[in-house]
Amino acid sequence: MRVAIVGAGPAGSALAILLARQGARVTLFDDGRRPELLVGESLVPAVVPILQRLGFEEETASFSRVKPGVSFIWSPKDRFSFRFARFAPGVFPYAYNIPRPRFDDALLARAVASGVERVVAHAHLESVTEDGRELDLAHETLAAAPELGGRQPDLVVDATGRARLSARALNISAHLGPRKDVAHFAHFENFSWDDEPGQVLIRRLDAGWSWCIPLQDRLSVGIVLGREDAARLGASPTERLERAIADDAWLSSIAGGSKRVTSVATYANYQLISQRGVGPGWVMVGDAFGFVDPMLSPGVLLALRSAELVADALAPFSKTGATPSPLELEAALRPYATTQTAMLAAWLDLVATFYDGRMAALFRAGRDWMATGSSVLKSAAQSHIERHIALQASGTGTMRRYSRGLLRFMGRYGLRGVEPAEMAIR
Ligand SMILES: Cc1cc2nc3c(=O)[nH]c(=O)nc-3n(C[C@H](O)[C@H](O)[C@H](O)COP(=O)(O)OP(=O)(O)OC[C@H]3O[C@@H](n4cnc5c(N)ncnc54)[C@H](O)[C@@H]3O)c2cc1C
């Protein structure tokens, strides 16, 4: 099978490796764009088994920092810290914080070493109705890849991230999420720290929230907030980030005296799920298919997981050596698209409980309940609830029906008088 993958981010490179291992002839188009900063620095535990499958954990560990857990700092009295190891073996006991450009370069190098043909070109796709295909590489893109010999590949994979090349070519719309936030972030040195090394800190701010992600030698600090609130902080991304740090006593205690060592990067317009992710002879993976939200960091997991699901769906063709038709490919990949849509929707639901205050209200209610005196039954009930939240937030069981039902139930009936609105993120 001849496969062209457009975009060498985590989704594209991971899929290229898996398909090359299965014997496919893979051409990977890489636009060579290497910004100083890329978001996607904090991974969830469910990523680690995928890194292991790719044979890429050791290399990732060499330039990353182990992430033992996450702390949510909602107010001076409401700090909730979680370590993944507490929920093992159901949850993988750790994750990583990664320098994304380095991670992407290393994964791409791994793809090339696996026999993938890398073509450095900004690719273009076009809508067609030829031989049952719906999407082709544009003429100059096909010409840039001599090993394709001027023949369209059997399968075109859109891994272009938020550029969403195939959606644009085919006019595919998307379900948009409720939030229209903007994020600004940068890297800092000489920062202070008040938690376990590697722990990711999520801080609720007067408007929006901020992340602190410790990398090997730097701290990534980002703010995520509504556009109007962002505009109130200043005219430029730098002014806004600096002002947000100065205005918040806790954030200022961490990053106030630190030195910014990169420019400030900006991202906007996320939270979308593509209405269609597969068609005759083409498929979307990673952000090109959909993206949830920076809260809880599911993006790289969803990108790598989509690569796994697509590779697994194509494995039977590799085994028989048959060249599938565009319609056969679409049929084989349709269950993947259904699963990916459901995963994106499950993450969107989970993330909503952080924004509307239900999750923090539940954390506070649980803590206060345990403080009134513990018993074996109370402890068992509390650990049961926390374990099912951890299963979802770690990426291991985000779609589990029981865990989701329990969270919905507790978010409605288990708050013991704590008002979610009081814990919501504006
Ligand atoms: C504010 C913010 C914070 C985030 N924080 C996290 C986090 O902490 N953890 C996490 O897991 N996720 C996070 N994410 C999400 C994460 O960054 C993405 O989900 C992840 O990068 C998706 O990987 P991908 O391979 O699908 O796409 P990308 O990483 O976007 O890769 C796409 C690649 O395709 C290339 N490309 C685009 N167009 C073309 C073309 N025409 N030709 C050739 N190449 C092309 C691009 O240059 C890029 O290299 C965050 C997102 C946002 C917006």
Coordinates of C-alpha atoms and ligand atoms in Angstrom, one line a residue, residues 6-11 29 31 33 39-42 100 121-123 159-161 163 165 183 211 267 270 286-287 291 294 297-300 303, ligand 1:
V6 CA 0.8 15.3 5.1
G7 CA 2.2 16.9 8.3
A8 CA 5.1 15.7 10.5
G9 CA 3.8 16.5 13.9
P10 CA 3.2 13.7 16.5
A11 CA 0.2 12.2 14.7
F29 CA 5.4 15.6 3.8
D31 CA 6.7 21.7 5.7
R33 CA 8.2 24.7 10.0
V39 CA 2.2 23.8 22.6
G40 CA 1.6 20.2 23.7
E41 CA 4.3 20.1 26.3
S42 CA 2.5 18.2 29.1
R100 CA 7.8 19.8 21.8
A121 CA 7.5 20.6 1.1
H122 CA 4.4 22.6 2.0
A123 CA 1.9 20.2 0.6
A159 CA -2.0 15.2 9.7
T160 CA -1.7 18.9 9.2
G161 CA -2.9 19.8 12.7
A163 CA -4.3 23.8 9.3
L165 CA -5.9 20.9 4.9
A183 CA -3.5 31.3 25.1
W211 CA -0.4 26.4 33.5
Y267 CA -2.7 30.2 20.1
Y270 CA -9.5 25.7 19.3
G286 CA -4.7 14.3 15.3
D287 CA -5.7 17.9 15.5
F291 CA -9.0 19.3 19.2
P294 CA -5.4 22.7 26.7
S297 CA -3.6 18.2 28.0
P298 CA -5.2 15.5 25.9
G299 CA -4.0 16.7 22.5
V300 CA -0.8 14.6 22.0
A303 CA -2.9 12.5 18.1
Ligands
LIG1 C1 -2.9 26.5 24.0 C2 -2.7 25.0 23.8 C3 -2.0 24.3 24.7 C4 -1.8 22.9 24.5 N1 -1.2 22.1 25.5 C5 -1.1 20.8 25.3 C6 -0.5 20.0 26.3 O1 0.0 20.5 27.3 N2 -0.4 18.7 26.1 C7 -1.0 18.1 25.0 O2 -0.9 16.8 24.9 N3 -1.5 18.8 24.0 C8 -1.6 20.2 24.2 N4 -2.1 20.9 23.2 C9 -2.6 20.2 21.9 C10 -1.4 19.7 21.1 O3 -0.5 20.8 20.8 C11 -1.9 19.1 19.8 O4 -3.1 18.4 20.1 C12 -0.9 18.3 19.1 O5 0.2 19.0 18.7 C13 -1.5 17.6 17.8 O6 -0.6 17.0 17.1 P1 -0.8 16.8 15.5 O7 0.4 16.0 15.0 O8 -2.1 16.4 15.2 O9 -0.7 18.3 14.9 P2 0.5 19.3 15.0 O10 1.4 19.2 16.1 O11 -0.1 20.7 14.7 O12 1.4 18.9 13.7 C14 1.0 19.3 12.4 C15 2.2 19.4 11.5 O13 1.8 19.5 10.1 C16 2.6 20.5 9.5 N5 1.8 21.1 8.4 C17 0.7 21.9 8.4 N6 0.3 22.1 7.2 C18 1.2 21.5 6.3 C19 1.3 21.4 4.9 N7 0.5 22.0 4.1 N8 2.3 20.7 4.4 C20 3.2 20.0 5.2 N9 3.1 20.0 6.6 C21 2.1 20.8 7.1 C22 2.8 21.5 10.7 O14 3.9 22.4 10.4 C23 3.1 20.6 11.8 O15 4.4 20.2 11.9 C24 -2.3 22.3 23.4 C25 -3.0 23.1 22.4 C26 -3.2 24.4 22.6 C27 -3.9 25.2 21.6

